mmCIF file of C-alpha atoms in Angstrom:
data_model
loop_
_atom_site.group_PDB
_atom_site.id
_atom_site.type_symbol
_atom_site.label_atom_id
_atom_site.label_comp_id
_atom_site.label_asym_id
_atom_site.label_seq_id
_atom_site.Cartn_x
_atom_site.Cartn_y
_atom_site.Cartn_z
ATOM 1 C CA MET A 1 -40.049 -24.810 18.706
ATOM 2 C CA LYS A 2 -40.868 -22.197 21.386
ATOM 3 C CA ILE A 3 -38.440 -19.505 21.473
ATOM 4 C CA THR A 4 -38.472 -17.005 24.588
ATOM 5 C CA ALA A 5 -36.270 -13.442 24.083
ATOM 6 C CA ASP A 6 -35.294 -11.359 27.103
ATOM 7 C CA LYS A 7 -33.819 -8.234 26.125
ATOM 8 C CA SER A 8 -33.779 -6.125 28.961
ATOM 9 C CA SER A 9 -30.686 -5.403 28.789
ATOM 10 C CA PRO A 10 -28.675 -3.185 26.041
ATOM 11 C CA SER A 11 -25.630 -5.602 25.345
ATOM 12 C CA GLU A 12 -26.998 -9.226 25.858
ATOM 13 C CA ILE A 13 -30.341 -10.863 24.799
ATOM 14 C CA LYS A 14 -30.825 -13.821 26.865
ATOM 15 C CA LEU A 15 -32.623 -16.154 24.206
ATOM 16 C CA THR A 16 -34.361 -19.694 25.766
ATOM 17 C CA VAL A 17 -34.911 -22.433 23.563
ATOM 18 C CA GLU A 18 -37.850 -25.371 23.944
ATOM 19 C CA LEU A 19 -38.062 -28.420 21.223
ATOM 20 C CA SER A 20 -40.924 -30.572 21.398
ATOM 21 C CA GLU A 21 -40.263 -34.141 22.103
ATOM 22 C CA LEU A 22 -40.917 -34.812 18.073
ATOM 23 C CA GLU A 23 -38.074 -32.182 17.243
ATOM 24 C CA LEU A 24 -35.617 -33.711 19.508
ATOM 25 C CA GLN A 25 -36.443 -37.185 18.024
ATOM 26 C CA ASN A 26 -35.430 -35.978 14.476
ATOM 27 C CA TYR A 27 -32.160 -35.021 15.859
ATOM 28 C CA TYR A 28 -31.887 -37.962 18.225
ATOM 29 C CA GLN A 29 -32.215 -40.063 14.519
ATOM 30 C CA LYS A 30 -29.782 -38.064 12.824
ATOM 31 C CA ALA A 31 -27.303 -38.669 15.452
ATOM 32 C CA LEU A 32 -28.326 -42.270 15.524
ATOM 33 C CA GLU A 33 -27.632 -42.500 11.694
ATOM 34 C CA LYS A 34 -24.329 -40.811 12.200
ATOM 35 C CA LEU A 35 -22.993 -43.373 14.644
ATOM 36 C CA SER A 36 -24.173 -46.153 12.971
ATOM 37 C CA GLN A 37 -21.426 -45.254 10.365
ATOM 38 C CA GLN A 38 -19.086 -44.874 12.964
ATOM 39 C CA ILE A 39 -19.104 -48.308 15.427
ATOM 40 C CA ASN A 40 -17.705 -51.919 14.147
ATOM 41 C CA VAL A 41 -20.114 -54.855 15.182
ATOM 42 C CA LYS A 42 -19.249 -57.989 14.034
ATOM 43 C CA GLY A 43 -20.679 -59.544 10.877
ATOM 44 C CA PHE A 44 -21.457 -55.990 9.828
ATOM 45 C CA ARG A 45 -18.997 -54.202 7.547
ATOM 46 C CA PRO A 46 -17.963 -50.868 8.573
ATOM 47 C CA GLY A 47 -19.983 -47.890 8.069
ATOM 48 C CA LYS A 48 -23.083 -50.646 6.890
ATOM 49 C CA VAL A 49 -24.284 -51.329 10.691
ATOM 50 C CA PRO A 50 -28.534 -51.105 10.428
ATOM 51 C CA GLN A 51 -29.853 -48.394 12.718
ATOM 52 C CA GLU A 52 -31.425 -50.711 14.521
ATOM 53 C CA VAL A 53 -28.532 -52.869 15.716
ATOM 54 C CA ALA A 54 -26.891 -49.384 16.385
ATOM 55 C CA GLU A 55 -29.071 -48.394 18.483
ATOM 56 C CA GLN A 56 -29.431 -52.440 20.874
ATOM 57 C CA GLN A 57 -25.055 -51.731 20.852
ATOM 58 C CA LEU A 58 -24.791 -47.923 21.807
ATOM 59 C CA ASP A 59 -25.818 -46.085 25.006
ATOM 60 C CA LYS A 60 -29.195 -44.418 24.909
ATOM 61 C CA GLY A 61 -27.586 -41.410 26.806
ATOM 62 C CA PHE A 62 -24.481 -41.503 24.534
ATOM 63 C CA VAL A 63 -26.983 -41.194 21.350
ATOM 64 C CA MET A 64 -28.680 -38.270 23.059
ATOM 65 C CA ALA A 65 -26.210 -35.843 24.126
ATOM 66 C CA HIS A 66 -25.119 -36.339 20.207
ATOM 67 C CA ALA A 67 -28.253 -35.289 19.817
ATOM 68 C CA ILE A 68 -28.492 -32.096 21.424
ATOM 69 C CA ASP A 69 -25.196 -31.141 19.857
ATOM 70 C CA LEU A 70 -26.658 -31.768 16.847
ATOM 71 C CA ALA A 71 -29.766 -29.868 17.692
ATOM 72 C CA ILE A 72 -27.916 -26.733 18.718
ATOM 73 C CA ALA A 73 -26.354 -25.390 15.888
ATOM 74 C CA PRO A 74 -29.419 -25.409 13.298
ATOM 75 C CA THR A 75 -32.079 -23.983 16.385
ATOM 76 C CA TYR A 76 -30.158 -20.886 17.647
ATOM 77 C CA VAL A 77 -29.640 -19.927 13.879
ATOM 78 C CA GLU A 78 -33.335 -20.078 13.139
ATOM 79 C CA ALA A 79 -34.017 -18.799 16.502
ATOM 80 C CA ILE A 80 -31.989 -15.417 16.055
ATOM 81 C CA LYS A 81 -33.378 -15.579 12.720
ATOM 82 C CA GLN A 82 -37.150 -15.373 14.068
ATOM 83 C CA GLU A 83 -36.192 -12.582 17.012
ATOM 84 C CA LYS A 84 -34.212 -10.077 14.112
ATOM 85 C CA ILE A 85 -30.884 -11.067 16.537
ATOM 86 C CA GLU A 86 -27.444 -9.647 15.101
ATOM 87 C CA PRO A 87 -25.028 -11.447 17.514
ATOM 88 C CA ILE A 88 -21.625 -10.024 17.804
ATOM 89 C CA ALA A 89 -19.796 -12.776 19.650
ATOM 90 C CA ARG A 90 -20.206 -16.554 20.055
ATOM 91 C CA PRO A 91 -23.212 -17.346 22.067
ATOM 92 C CA LYS A 92 -22.644 -19.009 25.541
ATOM 93 C CA ILE A 93 -24.737 -22.130 25.175
ATOM 94 C CA ASN A 94 -26.355 -23.530 28.879
ATOM 95 C CA ILE A 95 -28.813 -26.695 28.826
ATOM 96 C CA LEU A 96 -31.494 -26.318 31.093
ATOM 97 C CA SER A 97 -32.825 -30.004 30.691
ATOM 98 C CA ASP A 98 -32.472 -32.626 27.843
ATOM 99 C CA SER A 99 -35.899 -33.937 28.447
ATOM 100 C CA PRO A 100 -37.330 -31.693 26.756
ATOM 101 C CA LEU A 101 -34.737 -30.149 25.328
ATOM 102 C CA LYS A 102 -34.073 -26.771 26.488
ATOM 103 C CA TYR A 103 -31.658 -24.214 26.653
ATOM 104 C CA GLU A 104 -30.528 -20.836 27.317
ATOM 105 C CA ALA A 105 -28.211 -18.776 24.359
ATOM 106 C CA VAL A 106 -26.862 -15.530 26.141
ATOM 107 C CA ILE A 107 -26.244 -13.666 22.881
ATOM 108 C CA ALA A 108 -23.742 -10.301 22.808
ATOM 109 C CA VAL A 109 -25.231 -7.864 20.414
ATOM 110 C CA TYR A 110 -24.232 -4.526 19.196
ATOM 111 C CA PRO A 111 -24.309 -2.129 23.222
ATOM 112 C CA ASP A 112 -24.954 1.804 23.360
ATOM 113 C CA VAL A 113 -22.015 3.699 23.090
ATOM 114 C CA LYS A 114 -21.644 7.278 23.185
ATOM 115 C CA VAL A 115 -17.930 9.042 22.939
ATOM 116 C CA LYS A 116 -17.869 12.118 25.647
ATOM 117 C CA ASN A 117 -17.113 15.631 24.123
ATOM 118 C CA TYR A 118 -15.828 14.567 21.031
ATOM 119 C CA GLN A 119 -16.184 17.598 19.505
ATOM 120 C CA LYS A 120 -13.282 18.969 21.763
ATOM 121 C CA PHE A 121 -11.307 16.561 20.480
ATOM 122 C CA ASN A 122 -7.659 18.391 19.443
ATOM 123 C CA LEU A 123 -5.084 17.451 17.572
ATOM 124 C CA ALA A 124 -1.891 19.493 17.396
ATOM 125 C CA SER A 125 0.971 18.121 14.845
ATOM 126 C CA LYS A 126 4.830 18.809 15.029
ATOM 127 C CA LYS A 127 6.881 20.117 12.669
ATOM 128 C CA ILE A 128 9.125 18.040 11.216
ATOM 129 C CA GLU A 129 12.844 18.799 10.414
ATOM 130 C CA VAL A 130 16.131 16.793 9.585
ATOM 131 C CA SER A 131 19.253 18.373 11.317
ATOM 132 C CA ASP A 132 22.785 17.701 10.006
ATOM 133 C CA GLN A 133 23.222 16.063 13.519
ATOM 134 C CA GLN A 134 20.711 12.785 12.446
ATOM 135 C CA VAL A 135 21.849 12.894 9.276
ATOM 136 C CA GLU A 136 25.471 11.543 10.398
ATOM 137 C CA GLU A 137 24.269 9.997 13.402
ATOM 138 C CA GLU A 138 22.415 7.495 10.662
ATOM 139 C CA VAL A 139 25.218 7.826 8.589
ATOM 140 C CA GLN A 140 27.352 6.530 11.749
ATOM 141 C CA HIS A 141 24.532 3.800 12.199
ATOM 142 C CA PHE A 142 25.615 2.370 8.557
ATOM 143 C CA ARG A 143 29.003 2.541 9.366
ATOM 144 C CA THR A 144 28.407 0.652 12.538
ATOM 145 C CA TYR A 145 26.221 -2.229 11.488
ATOM 146 C CA HIS A 146 28.734 -2.820 9.273
ATOM 147 C CA ALA A 147 31.746 -3.019 10.489
ATOM 148 C CA THR A 148 34.484 -5.541 10.974
ATOM 149 C CA TYR A 149 36.367 -6.892 13.736
ATOM 150 C CA SER A 150 39.688 -7.932 15.024
ATOM 151 C CA ASP A 151 41.394 -10.170 17.948
ATOM 152 C CA ILE A 152 42.948 -7.891 20.465
ATOM 153 C CA THR A 153 44.999 -8.015 24.051
ATOM 154 C CA ARG A 154 44.298 -4.727 25.216
ATOM 155 C CA ALA A 155 41.656 -3.893 27.668
ATOM 156 C CA ALA A 156 38.306 -3.402 26.938
ATOM 157 C CA GLN A 157 36.582 -0.393 25.545
ATOM 158 C CA MET A 158 33.125 0.559 24.665
ATOM 159 C CA GLY A 159 32.453 -0.495 21.132
ATOM 160 C CA ASP A 160 34.334 -4.069 21.381
ATOM 161 C CA ARG A 161 32.871 -7.118 20.746
ATOM 162 C CA VAL A 162 33.425 -9.475 23.487
ATOM 163 C CA GLU A 163 32.753 -12.913 24.329
ATOM 164 C CA ILE A 164 32.347 -13.794 28.239
ATOM 165 C CA ASP A 165 30.851 -16.179 30.422
ATOM 166 C CA PHE A 166 29.026 -15.293 33.578
ATOM 167 C CA SER A 167 26.750 -16.461 36.130
ATOM 168 C CA GLY A 168 24.249 -15.107 38.846
ATOM 169 C CA SER A 169 23.254 -15.428 42.274
ATOM 170 C CA ASP A 170 21.536 -13.255 44.889
ATOM 171 C CA GLU A 171 23.409 -11.865 47.958
ATOM 172 C CA THR A 172 23.880 -15.146 49.587
ATOM 173 C CA GLY A 173 25.278 -16.765 47.007
ATOM 174 C CA VAL A 174 22.652 -19.094 45.588
ATOM 175 C CA PRO A 175 22.167 -19.417 41.901
ATOM 176 C CA LEU A 176 19.537 -17.717 40.321
ATOM 177 C CA ASP A 177 17.771 -19.279 37.013
ATOM 178 C CA GLY A 178 18.183 -17.416 33.828
ATOM 179 C CA THR A 179 21.712 -15.763 34.979
ATOM 180 C CA THR A 180 24.090 -18.661 32.917
ATOM 181 C CA SER A 181 25.460 -18.085 29.917
ATOM 182 C CA LYS A 182 29.112 -19.560 27.943
ATOM 183 C CA ASN A 183 30.820 -17.893 25.570
ATOM 184 C CA HIS A 184 27.995 -15.111 25.150
ATOM 185 C CA PRO A 185 28.566 -12.180 22.445
ATOM 186 C CA MET A 186 27.941 -8.630 23.459
ATOM 187 C CA VAL A 187 28.760 -5.564 21.901
ATOM 188 C CA LEU A 188 29.920 -2.973 24.667
ATOM 189 C CA GLY A 189 27.777 0.183 24.378
ATOM 190 C CA ASP A 190 25.047 -2.054 22.681
ATOM 191 C CA LYS A 191 22.849 -1.369 26.000
ATOM 192 C CA THR A 192 21.497 -5.132 25.275
ATOM 193 C CA PHE A 193 22.340 -6.107 29.200
ATOM 194 C CA VAL A 194 21.601 -5.011 32.185
ATOM 195 C CA PRO A 195 22.408 -1.420 32.614
ATOM 196 C CA GLY A 196 25.145 -1.384 34.462
ATOM 197 C CA PHE A 197 26.774 -4.790 32.904
ATOM 198 C CA GLU A 198 28.692 -3.722 30.120
ATOM 199 C CA GLU A 199 30.016 -0.857 31.765
ATOM 200 C CA GLU A 200 31.390 -3.189 34.400
ATOM 201 C CA LEU A 201 33.242 -5.138 31.614
ATOM 202 C CA VAL A 202 35.477 -2.393 30.534
ATOM 203 C CA GLY A 203 38.938 -2.605 31.093
ATOM 204 C CA MET A 204 39.274 -6.079 31.686
ATOM 205 C CA LYS A 205 41.768 -8.359 29.302
ATOM 206 C CA ILE A 206 41.100 -11.966 27.887
ATOM 207 C CA GLY A 207 41.211 -14.472 30.618
ATOM 208 C CA ASP A 208 40.466 -12.165 33.404
ATOM 209 C CA GLU A 209 37.475 -12.841 35.742
ATOM 210 C CA LYS A 210 35.346 -10.319 38.028
ATOM 211 C CA GLU A 211 32.450 -10.330 40.607
ATOM 212 C CA PHE A 212 30.063 -7.491 40.740
ATOM 213 C CA THR A 213 26.158 -7.029 41.414
ATOM 214 C CA VAL A 214 23.828 -5.272 39.337
ATOM 215 C CA THR A 215 19.906 -4.169 40.464
ATOM 216 C CA PHE A 216 17.414 -5.093 37.657
ATOM 217 C CA PRO A 217 15.194 -1.888 36.578
ATOM 218 C CA LYS A 218 12.304 -2.269 38.300
ATOM 219 C CA ASP A 219 10.229 -2.676 35.327
ATOM 220 C CA TYR A 220 11.906 -5.934 34.112
ATOM 221 C CA PHE A 221 9.925 -8.027 32.021
ATOM 222 C CA HIS A 222 10.893 -11.106 34.510
ATOM 223 C CA LYS A 223 8.652 -10.155 37.664
ATOM 224 C CA PRO A 224 10.490 -12.531 40.497
ATOM 225 C CA PHE A 225 14.209 -9.847 39.129
ATOM 226 C CA GLN A 226 11.937 -6.513 39.641
ATOM 227 C CA ASN A 227 14.364 -3.982 41.222
ATOM 228 C CA LYS A 228 16.355 -7.312 42.489
ATOM 229 C CA PRO A 229 20.155 -7.213 43.257
ATOM 230 C CA VAL A 230 22.211 -9.861 41.074
ATOM 231 C CA LYS A 231 25.546 -11.058 41.672
ATOM 232 C CA PHE A 232 27.729 -11.402 38.889
ATOM 233 C CA LYS A 233 30.900 -13.850 38.356
ATOM 234 C CA VAL A 234 31.830 -12.775 34.681
ATOM 235 C CA LYS A 235 35.371 -14.382 32.639
ATOM 236 C CA LEU A 236 36.333 -12.565 29.802
ATOM 237 C CA ASN A 237 37.035 -15.309 26.708
ATOM 238 C CA ARG A 238 37.614 -13.055 24.062
ATOM 239 C CA LEU A 239 38.068 -9.365 22.928
ATOM 240 C CA GLU A 240 37.506 -7.599 19.334
ATOM 241 C CA GLU A 241 38.531 -4.352 17.807
ATOM 242 C CA ARG A 242 35.654 -2.540 15.940
ATOM 243 C CA HIS A 243 37.098 -1.573 12.491
ATOM 244 C CA LEU A 244 34.265 1.398 10.597
ATOM 245 C CA PRO A 245 34.451 1.358 6.974
ATOM 246 C CA GLU A 246 35.248 4.408 5.264
ATOM 247 C CA LEU A 247 32.450 6.738 3.523
ATOM 248 C CA ASP A 248 33.750 5.925 0.338
ATOM 249 C CA ALA A 249 31.649 4.987 -3.106
ATOM 250 C CA GLU A 250 32.150 1.291 -2.194
ATOM 251 C CA PHE A 251 30.705 1.727 0.585
ATOM 252 C CA ILE A 252 27.491 3.700 -0.440
ATOM 253 C CA LYS A 253 27.216 1.689 -3.328
ATOM 254 C CA LYS A 254 27.454 -1.623 -0.843
ATOM 255 C CA VAL A 255 24.278 0.512 1.566
ATOM 256 C CA SER A 256 22.128 2.236 -1.196
ATOM 257 C CA GLY A 257 22.869 0.112 -4.368
ATOM 258 C CA LYS A 258 23.564 3.336 -6.199
ATOM 259 C CA ASP A 259 26.087 4.844 -6.974
ATOM 260 C CA LEU A 260 26.262 8.119 -5.251
ATOM 261 C CA THR A 261 28.512 11.014 -3.887
ATOM 262 C CA GLU A 262 28.763 11.512 -0.414
ATOM 263 C CA ALA A 263 27.057 14.554 -0.547
ATOM 264 C CA GLU A 264 24.152 13.424 -2.919
ATOM 265 C CA PHE A 265 24.145 9.678 0.018
ATOM 266 C CA LYS A 266 23.751 12.430 2.890
ATOM 267 C CA ALA A 267 20.888 13.750 1.116
ATOM 268 C CA GLU A 268 19.255 10.552 0.222
ATOM 269 C CA VAL A 269 19.532 9.519 3.978
ATOM 270 C CA LYS A 270 18.085 13.031 4.895
ATOM 271 C CA VAL A 271 15.668 12.233 2.499
ATOM 272 C CA ASN A 272 14.154 8.645 4.286
ATOM 273 C CA LEU A 273 14.893 9.956 7.906
ATOM 274 C CA LEU A 274 12.189 12.794 7.152
ATOM 275 C CA LYS A 275 9.866 10.221 6.163
ATOM 276 C CA ASN A 276 10.220 7.868 9.213
ATOM 277 C CA LEU A 277 10.109 10.906 11.395
ATOM 278 C CA GLU A 278 6.890 11.866 9.569
ATOM 279 C CA GLN A 279 5.413 8.331 10.257
ATOM 280 C CA ASP A 280 6.341 8.311 13.540
ATOM 281 C CA GLU A 281 4.661 11.550 13.570
ATOM 282 C CA LYS A 282 1.232 10.249 12.312
ATOM 283 C CA ASN A 283 1.568 7.061 14.582
ATOM 284 C CA ARG A 284 2.111 9.808 17.058
ATOM 285 C CA LEU A 285 -1.051 11.601 16.355
ATOM 286 C CA GLU A 286 -3.123 8.144 15.933
ATOM 287 C CA ASN A 287 -2.276 7.264 19.478
ATOM 288 C CA GLU A 288 -3.105 10.415 21.083
ATOM 289 C CA LEU A 289 -6.364 10.401 19.200
ATOM 290 C CA LEU A 290 -7.048 6.586 19.769
ATOM 291 C CA GLU A 291 -6.360 7.642 23.681
ATOM 292 C CA LYS A 292 -8.865 10.370 23.672
ATOM 293 C CA ILE A 293 -11.122 7.880 22.339
ATOM 294 C CA ARG A 294 -10.857 4.899 24.462
ATOM 295 C CA ASP A 295 -11.080 7.211 28.136
ATOM 296 C CA ASN A 296 -14.562 8.839 26.659
ATOM 297 C CA THR A 297 -16.021 6.056 25.158
ATOM 298 C CA GLU A 298 -19.079 4.965 27.474
ATOM 299 C CA VAL A 299 -20.339 1.552 26.234
ATOM 300 C CA LYS A 300 -21.926 -1.294 28.959
ATOM 301 C CA LEU A 301 -19.807 -4.311 27.762
ATOM 302 C CA PRO A 302 -21.714 -7.962 27.170
ATOM 303 C CA GLU A 303 -19.532 -10.261 29.555
ATOM 304 C CA SER A 304 -19.158 -13.105 27.098
ATOM 305 C CA LEU A 305 -17.455 -10.310 24.196
ATOM 306 C CA VAL A 306 -14.753 -9.425 26.854
ATOM 307 C CA ASP A 307 -14.353 -13.222 27.829
ATOM 308 C CA GLU A 308 -13.934 -13.676 24.130
ATOM 309 C CA GLU A 309 -11.940 -11.212 23.650
ATOM 310 C CA VAL A 310 -9.268 -12.459 26.977
ATOM 311 C CA HIS A 311 -8.805 -15.766 25.426
ATOM 312 C CA PHE A 312 -7.617 -13.963 22.128
ATOM 313 C CA ILE A 313 -5.090 -11.789 24.084
ATOM 314 C CA ILE A 314 -3.789 -14.916 25.541
ATOM 315 C CA ASP A 315 -3.909 -16.555 22.613
ATOM 316 C CA GLU A 316 -1.821 -13.717 21.131
ATOM 317 C CA ILE A 317 0.574 -14.337 24.000
ATOM 318 C CA ARG A 318 1.077 -17.646 24.098
ATOM 319 C CA ASP A 319 1.744 -17.460 20.096
ATOM 320 C CA ASN A 320 4.585 -14.531 20.407
ATOM 321 C CA ALA A 321 5.945 -17.094 22.800
ATOM 322 C CA VAL A 322 6.222 -20.179 20.041
ATOM 323 C CA ARG A 323 7.704 -17.937 17.708
ATOM 324 C CA ARG A 324 10.419 -16.844 20.267
ATOM 325 C CA GLY A 325 10.936 -20.977 21.027
ATOM 326 C CA ILE A 326 9.099 -20.878 23.730
ATOM 327 C CA LYS A 327 7.184 -23.293 25.365
ATOM 328 C CA TRP A 328 3.911 -22.036 27.042
ATOM 329 C CA GLU A 329 4.251 -23.999 30.022
ATOM 330 C CA GLU A 330 8.233 -22.405 30.360
ATOM 331 C CA TYR A 331 6.629 -18.559 29.858
ATOM 332 C CA LEU A 332 4.152 -18.797 32.609
ATOM 333 C CA LYS A 333 6.967 -20.292 34.815
ATOM 334 C CA ALA A 334 9.256 -17.245 34.101
ATOM 335 C CA THR A 335 6.564 -15.054 34.850
ATOM 336 C CA GLY A 336 5.318 -16.286 37.736
ATOM 337 C CA LYS A 337 1.773 -16.837 36.481
ATOM 338 C CA THR A 338 -0.854 -19.351 36.063
ATOM 339 C CA GLU A 339 -3.193 -19.160 33.336
ATOM 340 C CA GLU A 340 -5.760 -17.964 35.416
ATOM 341 C CA ASP A 341 -3.659 -15.134 36.894
ATOM 342 C CA LEU A 342 -3.679 -14.283 33.205
ATOM 343 C CA HIS A 343 -7.157 -14.117 32.443
ATOM 344 C CA LYS A 344 -7.295 -11.726 35.170
ATOM 345 C CA GLU A 345 -5.030 -9.503 34.639
ATOM 346 C CA LYS A 346 -6.380 -9.105 30.985
ATOM 347 C CA HIS A 347 -9.702 -8.218 31.820
ATOM 348 C CA GLN A 348 -8.990 -4.970 31.857
ATOM 349 C CA ASP A 349 -6.653 -5.310 28.232
ATOM 350 C CA ALA A 350 -9.829 -6.633 26.929
ATOM 351 C CA GLU A 351 -12.579 -3.643 28.322
ATOM 352 C CA ASN A 352 -10.086 -1.321 26.734
ATOM 353 C CA ARG A 353 -9.448 -2.519 23.896
ATOM 354 C CA LEU A 354 -13.512 -2.982 23.163
ATOM 355 C CA LYS A 355 -14.204 0.102 24.294
ATOM 356 C CA LEU A 356 -11.564 1.777 21.944
ATOM 357 C CA ARG A 357 -12.944 -0.336 19.092
ATOM 358 C CA PHE A 358 -16.257 0.956 19.996
ATOM 359 C CA GLY A 359 -15.848 4.253 20.295
ATOM 360 C CA VAL A 360 -14.200 4.163 16.907
ATOM 361 C CA GLN A 361 -17.082 2.988 14.903
ATOM 362 C CA GLU A 362 -19.037 5.018 16.318
ATOM 363 C CA LEU A 363 -17.407 7.846 15.617
ATOM 364 C CA PHE A 364 -17.143 6.982 11.948
ATOM 365 C CA LYS A 365 -20.289 6.492 11.866
ATOM 366 C CA LEU A 366 -21.068 10.104 13.533
ATOM 367 C CA GLU A 367 -18.222 11.630 11.178
ATOM 368 C CA LYS A 368 -19.869 9.453 8.223
ATOM 369 C CA ILE A 369 -16.256 7.898 7.325
ATOM 370 C CA GLU A 370 -16.489 6.222 4.414
ATOM 371 C CA VAL A 371 -13.599 4.634 1.815
ATOM 372 C CA GLY A 372 -14.252 4.456 -1.559
ATOM 373 C CA ASP A 373 -13.790 0.617 -3.642
ATOM 374 C CA GLU A 374 -11.190 3.349 -6.044
ATOM 375 C CA GLU A 375 -9.260 4.534 -2.796
ATOM 376 C CA LEU A 376 -9.080 1.097 -0.956
ATOM 377 C CA GLU A 377 -7.564 -0.934 -3.960
ATOM 378 C CA LYS A 378 -5.016 1.727 -4.385
ATOM 379 C CA ALA A 379 -3.721 1.213 -0.856
ATOM 380 C CA TYR A 380 -4.390 -2.764 -1.769
ATOM 381 C CA GLN A 381 -1.989 -2.574 -4.576
ATOM 382 C CA ASP A 382 0.416 -0.513 -3.217
ATOM 383 C CA GLU A 383 0.861 -2.709 -0.689
ATOM 384 C CA MET A 384 0.881 -6.001 -2.460
ATOM 385 C CA LYS A 385 3.748 -4.457 -4.378
ATOM 386 C CA ILE A 386 5.356 -4.255 -1.435
ATOM 387 C CA LEU A 387 4.708 -7.917 -0.785
ATOM 388 C CA ALA A 388 5.905 -8.562 -4.082
ATOM 389 C CA SER A 389 9.450 -6.834 -3.544
ATOM 390 C CA MET A 390 10.143 -9.254 -0.456
ATOM 391 C CA ASN A 391 8.614 -12.361 -2.878
ATOM 392 C CA TYR A 392 5.738 -12.825 -0.598
ATOM 393 C CA GLU A 393 2.175 -13.593 -2.187
ATOM 394 C CA PRO A 394 -0.373 -13.565 0.407
ATOM 395 C CA LYS A 395 -2.905 -16.557 0.528
ATOM 396 C CA MET A 396 -6.763 -15.268 -0.746
ATOM 397 C CA GLU A 397 -7.822 -15.063 3.162
ATOM 398 C CA GLU A 398 -4.785 -13.196 4.198
ATOM 399 C CA GLN A 399 -5.729 -10.533 1.101
ATOM 400 C CA GLU A 400 -9.360 -9.965 2.633
ATOM 401 C CA MET A 401 -8.049 -9.880 5.676
ATOM 402 C CA LEU A 402 -5.232 -7.006 4.463
ATOM 403 C CA LYS A 403 -7.897 -5.412 2.426
ATOM 404 C CA LEU A 404 -10.166 -4.996 5.823
ATOM 405 C CA LYS A 405 -7.134 -3.638 7.266
ATOM 406 C CA LEU A 406 -6.394 -1.691 4.839
ATOM 407 C CA LYS A 407 -9.914 0.046 4.863
ATOM 408 C CA ASN A 408 -9.814 0.691 8.739
ATOM 409 C CA LYS A 409 -6.283 2.817 8.170
ATOM 410 C CA LEU A 410 -7.769 4.714 5.694
ATOM 411 C CA LYS A 411 -10.685 5.435 7.569
ATOM 412 C CA LEU A 412 -8.745 6.295 10.614
ATOM 413 C CA GLU A 413 -6.559 8.512 8.839
ATOM 414 C CA LYS A 414 -9.928 10.599 7.975
ATOM 415 C CA LEU A 415 -11.072 10.706 11.438
ATOM 416 C CA ILE A 416 -7.544 12.420 12.339
ATOM 417 C CA ALA A 417 -7.674 14.489 10.174
ATOM 418 C CA VAL A 418 -10.823 15.512 11.050
ATOM 419 C CA PHE A 419 -9.653 16.598 15.044
ATOM 420 C CA LEU A 420 -6.791 17.886 13.523
ATOM 421 C CA LYS A 421 -6.007 21.427 13.982
#
């Protein structure tokens, strides 16, 4: 086997591998042996067809194609070991000739990374406090969540729950896809619909019909609707008044699971709010640092790695759509994009992700950020207790992934501490 390595690029190596006729013939025989067990020939039991008979039945080019497939993986592994190459992504394989077999593997390797002026990164933590007003708003949120409703005949007000029929059209009266619903429920004031829509329902009574125009936001997720005026026809079918529960011992026990006085309950609410706000502050600092790292990282990215990351991003989008019950074809139609459009659109996102990833890893090395086994194990056991409380036991491969995520999280927390002033 002849191997030639072009290492002129700092982020990609072009490896050319050429097999002799004898080496390829060995893989041809292996392919023939495998295929002979898969074909049916009259007079022979399945899986018992002699190779010489199989060779007569099979097209030689077909067998050779299988032989090439069998040859690439082991010879590629042997070649990168010989050249001491450590790939960071799947290689791109190009067949240059099949007689003799000669192929090129474009291999992404760890590139040179520089994070500019990282010593000057400064993070300022904000002082976290919880006001009495915030506590009262949170208590009100609990009461609203556990509210009950009763049918009424008066005019609709903010806070009421309604069921409506609606349909939308453009300014010329042409119906628009995705703007029609029957007996659609909503709570007025919860802002679950297009801004301005819920306000138009205030004052309507059961059986009332109304027409009005609402302009969709300029950043609306469905591009064809961005900044678009839509004329709605609405009929109010049902109207219910909201009744908030009293802040008594029974309600407090229902919400907290504890026998607490009103003062004790509000004190616990304040503690939980403080924890949440502190976590929000940690997230803010993390995002600020990650943004600084991304914007100051210089790295020549292997194109094959960028392509792989683009595919990963699109897979994430597809999986998220499926989880929401949306078929991939329907998602593409709703966004007005093709897969090719997405590949082009997500190219920059993929580059940003990779720049950030390499930049973070570089700072971990420069600042000698490490996580000890005991430290990681404690974080892992704490996380497993949380999952157990949710009656979820992760599979073995999920546990390994969890440990990796926790390790990176702990390292990132230590890196934030380096720049915190």
